[in-house]
Structures are given as structure tokens and as C-alpha cells.
Short mmCIF file of C-alpha atoms and ligand atoms in Angstrom, two decimals:
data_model
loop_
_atom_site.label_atom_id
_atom_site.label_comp_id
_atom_site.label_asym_id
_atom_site.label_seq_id
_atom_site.Cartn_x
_atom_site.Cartn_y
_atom_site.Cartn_z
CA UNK A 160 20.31 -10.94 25.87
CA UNK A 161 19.24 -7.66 24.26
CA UNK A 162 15.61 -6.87 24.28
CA UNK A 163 15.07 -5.51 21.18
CA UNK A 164 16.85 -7.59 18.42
CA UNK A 165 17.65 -5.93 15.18
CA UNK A 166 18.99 -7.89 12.34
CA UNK A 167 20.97 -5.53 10.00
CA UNK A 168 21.94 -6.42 6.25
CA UNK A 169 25.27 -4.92 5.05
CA UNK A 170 24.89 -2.17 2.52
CA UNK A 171 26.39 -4.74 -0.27
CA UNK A 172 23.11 -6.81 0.44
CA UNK A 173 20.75 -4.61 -0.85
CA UNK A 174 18.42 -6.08 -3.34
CA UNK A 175 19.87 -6.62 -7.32
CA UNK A 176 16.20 -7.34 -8.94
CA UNK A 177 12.54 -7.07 -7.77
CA UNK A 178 10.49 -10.19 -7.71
CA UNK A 179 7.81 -10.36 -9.93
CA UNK A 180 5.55 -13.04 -8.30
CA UNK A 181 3.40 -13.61 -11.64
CA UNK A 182 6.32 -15.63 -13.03
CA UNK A 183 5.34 -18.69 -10.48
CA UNK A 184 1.06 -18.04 -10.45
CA UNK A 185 -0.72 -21.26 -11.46
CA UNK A 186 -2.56 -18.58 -13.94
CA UNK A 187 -2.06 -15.90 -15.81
CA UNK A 188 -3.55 -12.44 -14.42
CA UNK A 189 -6.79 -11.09 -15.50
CA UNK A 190 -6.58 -8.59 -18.62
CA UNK A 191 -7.24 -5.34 -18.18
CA UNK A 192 -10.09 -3.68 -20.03
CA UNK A 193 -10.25 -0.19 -21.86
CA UNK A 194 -13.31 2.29 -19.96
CA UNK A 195 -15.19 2.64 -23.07
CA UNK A 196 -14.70 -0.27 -24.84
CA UNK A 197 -14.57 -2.74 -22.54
CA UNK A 198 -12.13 -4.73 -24.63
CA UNK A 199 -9.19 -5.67 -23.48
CA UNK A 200 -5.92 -3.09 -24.12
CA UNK A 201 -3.06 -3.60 -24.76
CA UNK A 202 0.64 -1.78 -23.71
CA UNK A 203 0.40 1.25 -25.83
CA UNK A 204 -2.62 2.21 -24.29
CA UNK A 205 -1.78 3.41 -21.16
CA UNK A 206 1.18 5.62 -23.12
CA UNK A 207 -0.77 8.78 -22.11
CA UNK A 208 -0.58 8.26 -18.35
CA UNK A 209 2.98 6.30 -18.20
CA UNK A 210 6.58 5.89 -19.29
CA UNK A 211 6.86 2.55 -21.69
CA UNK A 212 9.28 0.99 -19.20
CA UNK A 213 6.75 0.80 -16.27
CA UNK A 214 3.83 -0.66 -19.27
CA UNK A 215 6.45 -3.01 -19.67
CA UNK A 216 6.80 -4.27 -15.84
CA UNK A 217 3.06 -4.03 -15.29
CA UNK A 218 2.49 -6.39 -17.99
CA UNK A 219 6.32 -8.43 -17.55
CA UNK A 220 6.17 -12.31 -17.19
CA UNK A 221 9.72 -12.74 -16.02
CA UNK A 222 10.92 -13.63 -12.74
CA UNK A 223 13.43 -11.37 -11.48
CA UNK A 224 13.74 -7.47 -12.76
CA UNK A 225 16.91 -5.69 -12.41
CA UNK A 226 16.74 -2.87 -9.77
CA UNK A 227 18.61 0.30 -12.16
CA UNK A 228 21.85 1.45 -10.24
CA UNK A 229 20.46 5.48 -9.85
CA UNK A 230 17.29 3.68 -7.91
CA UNK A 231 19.72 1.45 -5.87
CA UNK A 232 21.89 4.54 -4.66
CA UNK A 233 18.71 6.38 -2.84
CA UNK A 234 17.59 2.91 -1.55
CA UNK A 235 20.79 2.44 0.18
CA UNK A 236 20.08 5.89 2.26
CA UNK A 237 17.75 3.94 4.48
CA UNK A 238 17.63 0.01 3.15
CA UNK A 239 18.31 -2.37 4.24
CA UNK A 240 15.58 -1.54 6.24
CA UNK A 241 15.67 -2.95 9.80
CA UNK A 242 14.14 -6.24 10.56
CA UNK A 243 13.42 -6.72 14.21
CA UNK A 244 12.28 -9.45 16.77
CA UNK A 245 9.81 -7.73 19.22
CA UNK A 246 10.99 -9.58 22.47
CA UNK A 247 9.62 -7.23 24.76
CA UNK A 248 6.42 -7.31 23.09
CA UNK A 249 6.60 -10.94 23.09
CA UNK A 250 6.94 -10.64 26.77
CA UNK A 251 4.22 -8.63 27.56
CA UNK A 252 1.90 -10.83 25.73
CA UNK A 253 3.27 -14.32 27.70
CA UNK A 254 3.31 -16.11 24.31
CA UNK A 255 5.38 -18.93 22.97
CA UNK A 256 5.65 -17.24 19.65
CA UNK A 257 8.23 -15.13 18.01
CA UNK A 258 6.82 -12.28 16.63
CA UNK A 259 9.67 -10.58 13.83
CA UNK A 260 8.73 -7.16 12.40
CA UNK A 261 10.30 -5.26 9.49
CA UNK A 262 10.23 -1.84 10.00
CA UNK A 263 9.57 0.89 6.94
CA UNK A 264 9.05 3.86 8.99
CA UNK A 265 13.04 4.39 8.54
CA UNK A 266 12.90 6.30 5.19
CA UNK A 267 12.68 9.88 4.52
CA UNK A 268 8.99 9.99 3.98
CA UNK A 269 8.46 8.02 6.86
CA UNK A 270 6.45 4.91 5.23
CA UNK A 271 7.43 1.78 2.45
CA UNK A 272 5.96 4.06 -0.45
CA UNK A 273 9.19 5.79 -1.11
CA UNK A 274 10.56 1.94 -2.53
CA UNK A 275 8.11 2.65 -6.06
CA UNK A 276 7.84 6.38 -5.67
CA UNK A 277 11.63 6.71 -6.54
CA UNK A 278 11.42 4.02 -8.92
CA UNK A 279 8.66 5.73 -10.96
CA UNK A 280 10.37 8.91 -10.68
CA UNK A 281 13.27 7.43 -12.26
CA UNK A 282 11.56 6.05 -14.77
CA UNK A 283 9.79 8.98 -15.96
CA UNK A 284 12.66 11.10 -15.94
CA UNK A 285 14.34 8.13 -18.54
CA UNK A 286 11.71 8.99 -20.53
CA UNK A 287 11.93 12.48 -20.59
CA UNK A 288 8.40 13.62 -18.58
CA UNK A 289 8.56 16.84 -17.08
CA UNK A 290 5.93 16.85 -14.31
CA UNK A 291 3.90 14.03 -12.28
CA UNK A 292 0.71 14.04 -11.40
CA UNK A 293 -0.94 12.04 -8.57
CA UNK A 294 -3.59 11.79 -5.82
CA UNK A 295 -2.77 11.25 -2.05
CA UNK A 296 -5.62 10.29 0.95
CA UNK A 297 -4.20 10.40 4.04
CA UNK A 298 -0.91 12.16 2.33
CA UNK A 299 1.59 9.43 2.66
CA UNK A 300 1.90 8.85 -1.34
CA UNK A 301 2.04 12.51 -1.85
CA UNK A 302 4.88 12.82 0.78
CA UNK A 303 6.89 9.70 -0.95
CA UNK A 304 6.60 11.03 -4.58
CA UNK A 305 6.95 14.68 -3.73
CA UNK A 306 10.53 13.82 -2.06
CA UNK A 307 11.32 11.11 -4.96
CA UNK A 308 10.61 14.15 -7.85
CA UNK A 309 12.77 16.64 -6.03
CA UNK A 310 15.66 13.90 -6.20
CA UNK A 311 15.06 13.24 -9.54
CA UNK A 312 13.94 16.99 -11.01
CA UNK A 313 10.76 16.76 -11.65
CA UNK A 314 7.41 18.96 -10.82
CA UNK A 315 5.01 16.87 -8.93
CA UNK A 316 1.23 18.25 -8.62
CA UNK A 317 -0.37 16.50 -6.18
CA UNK A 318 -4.12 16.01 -5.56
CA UNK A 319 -4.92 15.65 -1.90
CA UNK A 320 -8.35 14.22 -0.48
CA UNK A 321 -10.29 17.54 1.06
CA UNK A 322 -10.81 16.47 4.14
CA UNK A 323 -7.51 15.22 4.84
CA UNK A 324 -6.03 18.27 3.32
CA UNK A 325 -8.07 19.96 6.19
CA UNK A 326 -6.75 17.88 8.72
CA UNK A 327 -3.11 17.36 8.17
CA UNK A 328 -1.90 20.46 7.05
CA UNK A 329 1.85 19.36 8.44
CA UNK A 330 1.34 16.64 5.26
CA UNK A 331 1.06 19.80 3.17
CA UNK A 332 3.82 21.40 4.25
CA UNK A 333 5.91 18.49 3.64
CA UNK A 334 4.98 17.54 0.11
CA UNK A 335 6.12 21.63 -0.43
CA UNK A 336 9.26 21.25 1.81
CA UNK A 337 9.80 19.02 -0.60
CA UNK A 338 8.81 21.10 -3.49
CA UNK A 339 5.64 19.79 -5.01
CA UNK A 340 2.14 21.35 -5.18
CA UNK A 341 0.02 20.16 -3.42
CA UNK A 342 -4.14 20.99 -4.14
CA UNK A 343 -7.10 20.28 -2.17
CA UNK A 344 -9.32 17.84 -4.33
CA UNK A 345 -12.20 18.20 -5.51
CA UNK A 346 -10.20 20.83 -7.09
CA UNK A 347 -11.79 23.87 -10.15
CA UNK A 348 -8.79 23.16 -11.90
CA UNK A 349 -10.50 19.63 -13.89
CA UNK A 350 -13.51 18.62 -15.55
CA UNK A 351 -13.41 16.22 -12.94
CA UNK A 352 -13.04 17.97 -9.97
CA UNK A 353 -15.66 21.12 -11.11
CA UNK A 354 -18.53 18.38 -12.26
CA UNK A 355 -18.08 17.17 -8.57
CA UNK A 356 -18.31 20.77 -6.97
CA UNK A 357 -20.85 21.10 -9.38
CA UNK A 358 -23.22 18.73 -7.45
CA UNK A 359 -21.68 18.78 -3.89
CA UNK A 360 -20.12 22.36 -3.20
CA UNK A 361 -18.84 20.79 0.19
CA UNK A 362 -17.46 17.86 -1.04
CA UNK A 363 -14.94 16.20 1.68
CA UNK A 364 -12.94 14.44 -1.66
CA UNK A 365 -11.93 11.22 -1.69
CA UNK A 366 -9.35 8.60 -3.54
CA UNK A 367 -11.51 8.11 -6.50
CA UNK A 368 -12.20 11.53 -6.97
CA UNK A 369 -8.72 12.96 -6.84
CA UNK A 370 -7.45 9.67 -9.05
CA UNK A 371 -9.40 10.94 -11.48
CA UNK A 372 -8.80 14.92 -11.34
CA UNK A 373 -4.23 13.54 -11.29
CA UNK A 374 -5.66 11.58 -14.33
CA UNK A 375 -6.76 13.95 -16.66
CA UNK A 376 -4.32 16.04 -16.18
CA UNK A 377 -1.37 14.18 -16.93
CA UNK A 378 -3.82 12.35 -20.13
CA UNK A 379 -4.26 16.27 -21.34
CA UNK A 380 -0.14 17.18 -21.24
CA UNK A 381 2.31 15.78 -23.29
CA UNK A 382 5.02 16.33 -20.80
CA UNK A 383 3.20 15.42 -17.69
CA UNK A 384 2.26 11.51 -16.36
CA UNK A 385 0.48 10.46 -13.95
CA UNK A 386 2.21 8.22 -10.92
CA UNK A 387 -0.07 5.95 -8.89
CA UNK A 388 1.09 4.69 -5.26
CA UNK A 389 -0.62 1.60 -4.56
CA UNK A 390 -2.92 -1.55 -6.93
CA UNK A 391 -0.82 -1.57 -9.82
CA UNK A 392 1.44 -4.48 -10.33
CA UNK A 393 4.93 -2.49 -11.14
CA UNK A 394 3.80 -0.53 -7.89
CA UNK A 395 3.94 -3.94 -6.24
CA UNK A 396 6.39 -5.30 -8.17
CA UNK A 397 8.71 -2.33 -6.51
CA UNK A 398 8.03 -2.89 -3.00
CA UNK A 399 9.24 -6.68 -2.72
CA UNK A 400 12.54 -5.51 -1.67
CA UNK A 401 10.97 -5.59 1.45
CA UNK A 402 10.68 -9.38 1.17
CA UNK A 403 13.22 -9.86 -0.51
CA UNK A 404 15.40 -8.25 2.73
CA UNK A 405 12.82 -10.43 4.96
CA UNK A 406 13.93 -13.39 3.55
CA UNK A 407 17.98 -12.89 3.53
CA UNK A 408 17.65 -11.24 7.69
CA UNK A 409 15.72 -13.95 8.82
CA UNK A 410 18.35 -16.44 7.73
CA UNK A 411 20.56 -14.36 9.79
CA UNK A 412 18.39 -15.22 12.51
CA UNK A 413 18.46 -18.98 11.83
CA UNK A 414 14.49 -18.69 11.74
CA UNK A 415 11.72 -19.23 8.93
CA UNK A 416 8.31 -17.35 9.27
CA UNK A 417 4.77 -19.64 9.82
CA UNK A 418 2.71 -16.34 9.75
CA UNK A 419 3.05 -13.29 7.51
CA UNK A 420 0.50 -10.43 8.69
CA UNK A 421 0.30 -7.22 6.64
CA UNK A 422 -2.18 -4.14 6.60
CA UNK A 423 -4.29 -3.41 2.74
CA UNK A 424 -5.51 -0.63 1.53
CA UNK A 425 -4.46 -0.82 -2.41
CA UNK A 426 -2.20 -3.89 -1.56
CA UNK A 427 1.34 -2.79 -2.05
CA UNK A 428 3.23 -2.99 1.13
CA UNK A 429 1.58 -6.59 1.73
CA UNK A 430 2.62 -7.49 -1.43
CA UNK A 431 6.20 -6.18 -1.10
CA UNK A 432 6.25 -8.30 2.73
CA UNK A 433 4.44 -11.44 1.50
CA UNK A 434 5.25 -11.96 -2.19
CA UNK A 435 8.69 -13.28 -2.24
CA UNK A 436 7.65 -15.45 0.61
CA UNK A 437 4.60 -16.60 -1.42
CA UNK A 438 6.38 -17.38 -4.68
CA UNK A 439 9.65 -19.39 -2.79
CA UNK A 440 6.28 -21.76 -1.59
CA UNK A 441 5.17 -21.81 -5.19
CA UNK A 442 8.43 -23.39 -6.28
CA UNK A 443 8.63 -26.06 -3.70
CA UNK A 444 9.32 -24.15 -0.74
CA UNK A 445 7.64 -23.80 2.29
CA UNK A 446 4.38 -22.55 2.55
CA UNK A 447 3.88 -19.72 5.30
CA UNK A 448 -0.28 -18.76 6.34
CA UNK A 449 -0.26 -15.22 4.75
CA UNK A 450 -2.92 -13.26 6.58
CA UNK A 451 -3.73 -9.32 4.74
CA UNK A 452 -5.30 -7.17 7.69
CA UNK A 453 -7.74 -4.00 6.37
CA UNK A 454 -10.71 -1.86 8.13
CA UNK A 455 -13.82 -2.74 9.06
CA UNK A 456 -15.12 -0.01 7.42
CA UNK A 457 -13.53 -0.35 4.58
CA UNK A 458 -13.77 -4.03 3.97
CA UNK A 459 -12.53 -5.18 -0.01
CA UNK A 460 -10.60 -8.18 1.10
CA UNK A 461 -13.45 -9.63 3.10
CA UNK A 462 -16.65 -8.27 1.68
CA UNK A 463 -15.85 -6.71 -1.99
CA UNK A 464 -17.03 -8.52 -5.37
CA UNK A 465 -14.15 -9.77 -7.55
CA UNK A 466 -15.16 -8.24 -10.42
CA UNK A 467 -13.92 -5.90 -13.02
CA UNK A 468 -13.98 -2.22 -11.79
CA UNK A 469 -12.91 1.25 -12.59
CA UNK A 470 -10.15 2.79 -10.39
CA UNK A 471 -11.83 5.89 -9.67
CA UNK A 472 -14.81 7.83 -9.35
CA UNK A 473 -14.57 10.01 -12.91
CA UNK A 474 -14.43 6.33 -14.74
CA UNK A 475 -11.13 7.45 -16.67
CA UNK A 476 -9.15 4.51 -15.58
CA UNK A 477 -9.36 1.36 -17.57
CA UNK A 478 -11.08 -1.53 -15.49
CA UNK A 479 -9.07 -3.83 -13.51
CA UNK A 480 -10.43 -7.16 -11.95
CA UNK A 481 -10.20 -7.26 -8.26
CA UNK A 482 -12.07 -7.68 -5.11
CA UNK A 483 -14.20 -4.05 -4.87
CA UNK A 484 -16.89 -2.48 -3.04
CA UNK A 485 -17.74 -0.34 -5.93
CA UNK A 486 -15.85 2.62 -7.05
CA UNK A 487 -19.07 4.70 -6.13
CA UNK A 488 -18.69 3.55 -2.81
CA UNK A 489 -17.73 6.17 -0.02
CA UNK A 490 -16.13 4.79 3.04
CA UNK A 491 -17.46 6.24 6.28
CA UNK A 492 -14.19 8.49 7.61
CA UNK A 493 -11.82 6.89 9.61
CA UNK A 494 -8.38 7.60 10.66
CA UNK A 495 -6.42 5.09 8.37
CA UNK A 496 -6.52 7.38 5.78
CA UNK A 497 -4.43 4.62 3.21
CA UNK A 498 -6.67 2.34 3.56
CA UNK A 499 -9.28 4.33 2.44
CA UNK A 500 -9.76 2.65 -0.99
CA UNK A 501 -12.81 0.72 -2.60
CA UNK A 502 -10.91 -1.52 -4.43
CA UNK A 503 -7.68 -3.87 -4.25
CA UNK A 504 -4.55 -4.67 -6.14
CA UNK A 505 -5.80 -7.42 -8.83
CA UNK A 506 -2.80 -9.29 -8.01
CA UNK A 507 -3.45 -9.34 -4.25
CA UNK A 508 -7.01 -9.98 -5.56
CA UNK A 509 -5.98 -13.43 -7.54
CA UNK A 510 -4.14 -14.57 -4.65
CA UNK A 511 -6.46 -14.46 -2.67
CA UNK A 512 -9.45 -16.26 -5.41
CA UNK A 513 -6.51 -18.93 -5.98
CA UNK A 514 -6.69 -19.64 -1.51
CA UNK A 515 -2.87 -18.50 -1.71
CA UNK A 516 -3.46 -15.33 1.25
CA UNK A 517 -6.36 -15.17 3.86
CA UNK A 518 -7.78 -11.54 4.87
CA UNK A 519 -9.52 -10.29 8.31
CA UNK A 520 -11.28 -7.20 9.23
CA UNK A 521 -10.73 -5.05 11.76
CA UNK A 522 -12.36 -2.23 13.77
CA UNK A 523 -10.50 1.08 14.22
CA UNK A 524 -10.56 0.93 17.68
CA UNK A 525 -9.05 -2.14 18.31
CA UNK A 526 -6.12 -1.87 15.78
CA UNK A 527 -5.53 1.66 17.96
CA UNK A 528 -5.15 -0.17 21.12
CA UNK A 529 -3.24 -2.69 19.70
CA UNK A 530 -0.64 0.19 18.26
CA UNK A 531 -0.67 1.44 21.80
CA UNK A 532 0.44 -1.60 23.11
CA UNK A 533 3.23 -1.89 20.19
CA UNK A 534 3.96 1.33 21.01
CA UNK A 535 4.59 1.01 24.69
CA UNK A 536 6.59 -2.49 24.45
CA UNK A 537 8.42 -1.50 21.17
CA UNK A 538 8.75 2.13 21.38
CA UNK A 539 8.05 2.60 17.74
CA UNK A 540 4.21 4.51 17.09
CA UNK A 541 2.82 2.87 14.26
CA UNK A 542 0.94 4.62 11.49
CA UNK A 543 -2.61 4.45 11.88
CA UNK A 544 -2.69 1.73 8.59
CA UNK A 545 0.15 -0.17 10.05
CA UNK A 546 -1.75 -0.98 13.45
CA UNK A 547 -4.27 -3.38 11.23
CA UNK A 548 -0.67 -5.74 11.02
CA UNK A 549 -0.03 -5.21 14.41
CA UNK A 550 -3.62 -6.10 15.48
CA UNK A 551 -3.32 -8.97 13.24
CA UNK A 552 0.27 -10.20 14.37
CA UNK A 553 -0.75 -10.33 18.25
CA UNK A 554 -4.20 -11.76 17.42
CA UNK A 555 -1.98 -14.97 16.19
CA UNK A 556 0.34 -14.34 18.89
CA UNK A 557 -2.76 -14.70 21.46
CA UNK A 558 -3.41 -17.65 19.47
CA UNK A 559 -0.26 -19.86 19.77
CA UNK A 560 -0.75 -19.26 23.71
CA UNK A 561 -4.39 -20.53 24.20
CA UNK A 562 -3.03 -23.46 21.81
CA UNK A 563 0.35 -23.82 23.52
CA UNK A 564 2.50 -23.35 20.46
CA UNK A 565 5.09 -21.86 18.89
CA UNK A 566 5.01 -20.25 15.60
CA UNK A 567 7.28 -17.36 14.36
CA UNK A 568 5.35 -14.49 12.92
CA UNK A 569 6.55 -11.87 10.50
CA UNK A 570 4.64 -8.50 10.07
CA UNK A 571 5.37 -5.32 8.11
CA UNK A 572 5.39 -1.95 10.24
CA UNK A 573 4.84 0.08 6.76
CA UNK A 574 5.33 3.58 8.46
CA UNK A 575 5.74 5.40 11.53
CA UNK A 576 2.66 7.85 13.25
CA UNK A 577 4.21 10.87 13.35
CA UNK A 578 2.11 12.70 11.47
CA UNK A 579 -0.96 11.30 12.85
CA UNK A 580 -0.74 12.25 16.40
CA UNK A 581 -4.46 14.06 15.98
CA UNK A 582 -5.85 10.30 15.47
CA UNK A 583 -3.58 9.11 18.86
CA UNK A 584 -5.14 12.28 20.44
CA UNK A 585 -8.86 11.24 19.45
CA UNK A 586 -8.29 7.69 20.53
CA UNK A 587 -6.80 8.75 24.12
CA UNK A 588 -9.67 10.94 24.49
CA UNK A 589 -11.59 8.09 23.98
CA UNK A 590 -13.37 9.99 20.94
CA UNK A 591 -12.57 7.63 18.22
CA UNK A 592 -16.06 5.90 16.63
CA UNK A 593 -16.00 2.54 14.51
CA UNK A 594 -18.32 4.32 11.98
CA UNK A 595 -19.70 1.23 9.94
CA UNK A 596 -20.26 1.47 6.38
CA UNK A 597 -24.16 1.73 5.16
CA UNK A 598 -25.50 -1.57 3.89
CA UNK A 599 -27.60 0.00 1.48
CA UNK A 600 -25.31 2.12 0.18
CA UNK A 601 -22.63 -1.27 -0.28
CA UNK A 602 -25.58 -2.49 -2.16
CA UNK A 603 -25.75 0.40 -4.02
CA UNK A 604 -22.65 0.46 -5.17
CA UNK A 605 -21.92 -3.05 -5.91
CA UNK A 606 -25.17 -2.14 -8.40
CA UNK A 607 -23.18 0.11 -9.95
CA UNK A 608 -20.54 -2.10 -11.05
CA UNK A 609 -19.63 -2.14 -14.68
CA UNK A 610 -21.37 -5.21 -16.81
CA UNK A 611 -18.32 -6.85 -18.51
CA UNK A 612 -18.88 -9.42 -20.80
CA UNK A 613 -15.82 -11.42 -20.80
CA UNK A 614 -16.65 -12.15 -16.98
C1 PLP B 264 -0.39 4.08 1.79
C2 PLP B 264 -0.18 3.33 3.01
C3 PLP B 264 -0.85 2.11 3.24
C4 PLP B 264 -1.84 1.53 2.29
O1 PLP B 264 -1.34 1.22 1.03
P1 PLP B 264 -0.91 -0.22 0.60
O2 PLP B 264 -0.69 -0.10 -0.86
O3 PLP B 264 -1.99 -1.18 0.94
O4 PLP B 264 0.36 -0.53 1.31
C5 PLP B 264 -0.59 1.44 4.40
N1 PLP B 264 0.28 1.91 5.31
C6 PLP B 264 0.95 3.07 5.14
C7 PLP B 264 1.90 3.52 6.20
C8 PLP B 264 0.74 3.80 3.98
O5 PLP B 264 1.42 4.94 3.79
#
């Protein structure tokens, strides 16, 4: 028998509709709230910073949205994506379980982010927006929307995270392969960005800051909008064509997963894994463990406040309710550069308040030896994010053998490591720190949180 088992949907099973899991929640999602109001807002607006038809999925109640043909045709260059069973990997753990991984690393942009980036570049171009806008950490995002807007003609500008603009120039040069701009953030070009320099001339950037710098742009320019890669629930709603493909290629293996295991940062390529899974056990189906995997350092899942919060630093966004850490807190660096993020998607958020997904923290270290490992029974190098899902996936491998059972596990491998070879370098050096985050400055933060009424 092979070692490496891939299960391959024909072309012709390619996803029709994206599953939009609020449809089968016991309750309704949380509103969101206007950032100087506080009240809750409605569709029209968020006009300023997106096309009406992706208001309309981020606030839809129906169950299955039609997939537009134009998006379909650039899916099918690389979905179906692959859906493996990691024998060899089983193997070299000795465990009873079957470990199944779906494997995103197989588009152009080298990650799952390119299943919404396309779909929000279509959408804008319906409407007739010239330019995007948008911030990237570790440079992923920026990568996936710079190669979605040259497919579908438009300008992306693309705010990048100093530091990591620093560090991963070969990010850079692919967002302009590409042909989008790409600017180190905090940037002179917005209010944002020069109040920030303003204060801290060396500022190293991060998420919230350049959110809100790819914010005010697009809210100042009638032909520009602003595209966001992660936490919103059309950005989630996009990625369950992962599922969705889960779901038909495990059939094809005659198996059924007890475990999904996927990496957070913002939420979206658990989502995309776990949600169709989650909602077939909300109608009557069975009822897999779902386990969400993020950093130690950066820890919403398993230490954040579920609370309403702004989405970045500049308090532009509206407020959102979701597990957070604060959006003035500053995550200590650390080489998962996605996962960077202080708060999580609110609908990854309820799930998790209504017991429906458990979460576990991780240090850096140990999700890097665990990508090792994957690496050297698999072949595949994980991206730095995707070895929290891999750490997580033979954690509950190691568990079925100290309790003598099998249970088939199902984890997404969001993106390859290609780009991140500096991080393998550090680790093999044996330089890699797990930097903990600063109590007080958690407590600070959490402090800072906005006092909403309707909480
Ligand atoms: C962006 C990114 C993440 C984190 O974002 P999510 O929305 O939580 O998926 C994780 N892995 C990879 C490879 C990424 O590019």
C-alpha cells in the first residue's frame, strides 16, 4: 500500500455554494457596534470600506451561498485541494490513529487565503472599485490579495507590518511580482500611521496599526475599499470550501473524522476546516471534538475577554464581540507572523462561548519541532502558523496511544514554509525564544477595553 495517500476530487466536484454556518447556531450572532456611537449599525454602514454584496454575506442568514462562476474558474487552478492520510507520519508516531490532513499550501500564494482573497476581488470589481487597500503581518494576506487583484484588474496597496517588512523582503517582492504596492507600516502616508511615528519614530508596526492606516485610506477614496483577510464572517464564510472538500474526500475514504485540529490567528482557515463539519452535527449529525490551536504568546482563544472590541489600534473599525486581549495589546515577536492578532473571529468566538470548539495554547518551540517532524515523515514544510495544527493533531495522536485507541483525526495544513526558511534557520540554530507576553501589560490592555452598554 502507498505511503502517502492522497484522495483527489474530480474537477466537476468543486464546491457550488459556501456554507454559512450561522444558518444552524442555536443563536443569533452578536451585533456589531458603530466606534463612536456604540450603537449598533446596520448594512449601509460599512458602504465606505466594502462592496454591498460582501455587507450582504457578512450579515446573510441563509444556509448555502452560491459560489459566482468567474470565482469558481480560478478555484479550479488548484482546488480541489488535496486531502491526504499521513501514514508515514502515523508510523513514526506508533499510534492507532489515522491522522488525515488537507493540504492548502497548493495554491499560487502558497496558503488557504487565496479562497476569500479572489472572492473579494471579484466582488469589488462587480461593484466597480478601482483599488484595494489592506494590511498584511507576516505577508501571507498581502501575497493572496495582491495575486487575486492582478487577476481581476485592480490596484492593491498593501500595508505591511515594519518589522516583517524588514524581515521578509522575498514577501515584498512577491506582492510586486504580482503587481501591488506594497508599504512598510507605520507608514507618513496616514493620519494613522504619522500620529504613530509621531510618538515611536522606531515603531516595529503591527496588525492593528496597519488595519487602521488600509482603513482610512480606502474610507477617504471613493474608488478605493478596503479588503480584510481574516475575523470577518464573509472572510470565513469563503474559506469553507475547504470543508466542504473535507467532507466529500473523506467519504472517498470510507472514513468520518473524531478530531478536527486547526491553527487561529483571526479564525478563518479553522473556520473554513471545521465549520461544515460543525453545522452537519448541528442538524443531527455527528458531532466531531473540534480543537482551534494558537500561540502561547499570543493567547485569544484561551486567555482573551469575550467582549466587544475594536479591530485595530487607530479605533476606526466598528466593535465586534469576540474573545480579545485588547486591541492595545502588543504581542511579544514571534515567528507565526498570522497569528499575530489580539483578537478573534466573533463567529469562532460564539462557538466557542456556546462549548461547540475547544482551544489550546502552544509554545513556539514546540509547534517548530513538531513541523520538523511533519516535515521529515511527510515531506511537506509547514508554515510557521500551520505547525500549531500539526502540534495539535499529534498531541491527540500521542493520546489515542497511551489510551489504546483509535480515532481518525483531520487537520488543516493552511500553507507551506517556503518563505519562512529564516524562522527554520533560527529554530535549527537552536536560537528561537518562547518570548511570553507581559502580565501587566495583558492587564493593561484588557483595561483598555471599550465600556459597551448593551454587554
Ligand atoms: C494568515 C494565516 C493564518 C492565520 O489566519 P487565520 O485567519 O486564523 O487562518 C494561518 N496560517 C497561514 C498559513 C496564514 O497565511
Amino acid at each position: 500500500m502507498a505511503d502517502a495517500i492522497k484522495y483527489l476530487l474530480d474537477e466537476s466536484r468543486l464546491p457550488r455554494e459556501w456554507y454559512n454556518i450561522v444558518a444552524d447556531l442555536p443563536r443569533p450572532p452578536e451585533p456589531v457596534l458603530h466606534p463612536g456611537t456604540l450603537q449598533a449599525i446596520g448594512p449601509a454602514d460599512l458602504e465606505p470600506l466594502f462592496p454591498m454584496a460582501l455587507i450582504a454575506q457578512e450579515v446573510a442568514t441563509e444556509r448555502m451561498i452560491e459560489i459566482p462562476e468567474p470565482v469558481r474558474e480560478v478555484y479550479r487552478q488548484w482546488r480541489p485541494s488535496p486531502l491526504y492520510r499521513a501514514r508515514r507520519l502515523e508510523r513514526a508516531l506508533d499510534t492507532p490513529a489515522k491522522i488525515y490532513y488537507k493540504y492548502e499550501g497548493v495554491s499560487p500564494a502558497g496558503s488557504h487565503k487565496p479562497n476569500t482573497a479572489v472572492a473579494q476581488a471579484f466582488y469589488n470589481k462587480e461593484a466597480g472599485v478601482r483599488r484595494l487597500t489592506t494590511e498584511t503581518g507576516a505577508g501571507q494576506w498581502g501575497s493572496a490579495l495582491a495575486f487575486a487583484g492582478a487577476l481581476f484588474g485592480l490596484e492593491v496597496r498593501v500595508y505591511m507590518v515594519r518589522v516583517s517588512f524588514e524581515q521578509k523582503p522575498y514577501r515584498n517582492a512577491l506582492m510586486e511580482a504580482w503587481g501591488a504596492q506594497c508599504v512598510a507600516s507605520p507608514s507618513e502616508e496616514t493620519n494613522a500611521g504619522r500620529q504613530i511615528l509621531a510618538a515611536h519614530p522606531n515603531s516595529p508596526g503591527s496588525l492593528g496599526i496597519a488595519i487602521s492606516e488600509a482603513v482610512e485610506v480606502a474610507a477617504q477614496h471613493a474608488d478605493t475599499k478596503y479588503a480584510l483577510g481574516s475575523v470577518l464572517n464573509h472572510v470565513l464564510l469563503h474559506q469553507t470550501v475547504i470543508g466542504e472538500e473535507a467532507i466529500a474526500q473523506l467519504e472517498m475514504a470510507g472514513d468520518y473524522p473524531d478530531i478536527i485540529v486547526g491553527c487561529t490567528g483571526g479564525g478563518s482557515n479553522f473556520a473554513g476546516i471545521a465549520f461544515p463539519f460543525i453545522g452537519a452535527g448541528l442538524r443531527g449529525g455527528p458531532k466531531p471534538r473540534v480543537i482551534a490551536c494558537e500561540p502561547s504568546a499570543c493567547p485569544s482563544l484561551t486567555r482573551g475577554r469575550y467582549a466587544y472590541d475594536f479591530g485595530d489600534t487607530g479605533h476606526l473599525t466598528p466593535l465586534v464581540k469576540m474573545h480579545t486581549l485588547g486591541s492595545t495589546f502588543v504581542p511579544p515577536g514571534f515567528h507565526a507572523g498570522g497569528l499575530r492578532y489580539h483578537g478573534m473571529a466573533p463567529l469562532v468566538s460564539l462557538l466557542q462561548e456556546l462549548g461547540l470548539i475547544e482551544s489550546r495554547a502552544y509554545t513556539q518551540s514546540s509547534c517548530f519541532e513538531a513541523g520538523i517532524e511533519f516535515a521529515r515523515s511527510e515531506g511537506v514544510l509547514p508554515a510557521p502558523e500551520a505547525n500549531h495544527a500539526v502540534r495539535g493533531a499529534i498531541e491527540e495522536a500521542l493520546r489515542c496511544k497511551s489510551e489504546g485507541v483509535s480515532r481518525t483525526i483531520l487537520f488543516n495544513l493552511c500553507g507551506h514554509g517556503h518563505f519562512d526558511m529564516q524562522a527554520y534557520i533560527d529554530f535549527q540554530a537552536g536560537k528561537l525564544e518562547d518570548r511570553a507576553y507581559d502580565e501587566g501589560e495583558l492587564n493593561a490592555a484588557f483595561d483598555s477595553l471599550p465600556k459597551v452598554a448593551a454587554e
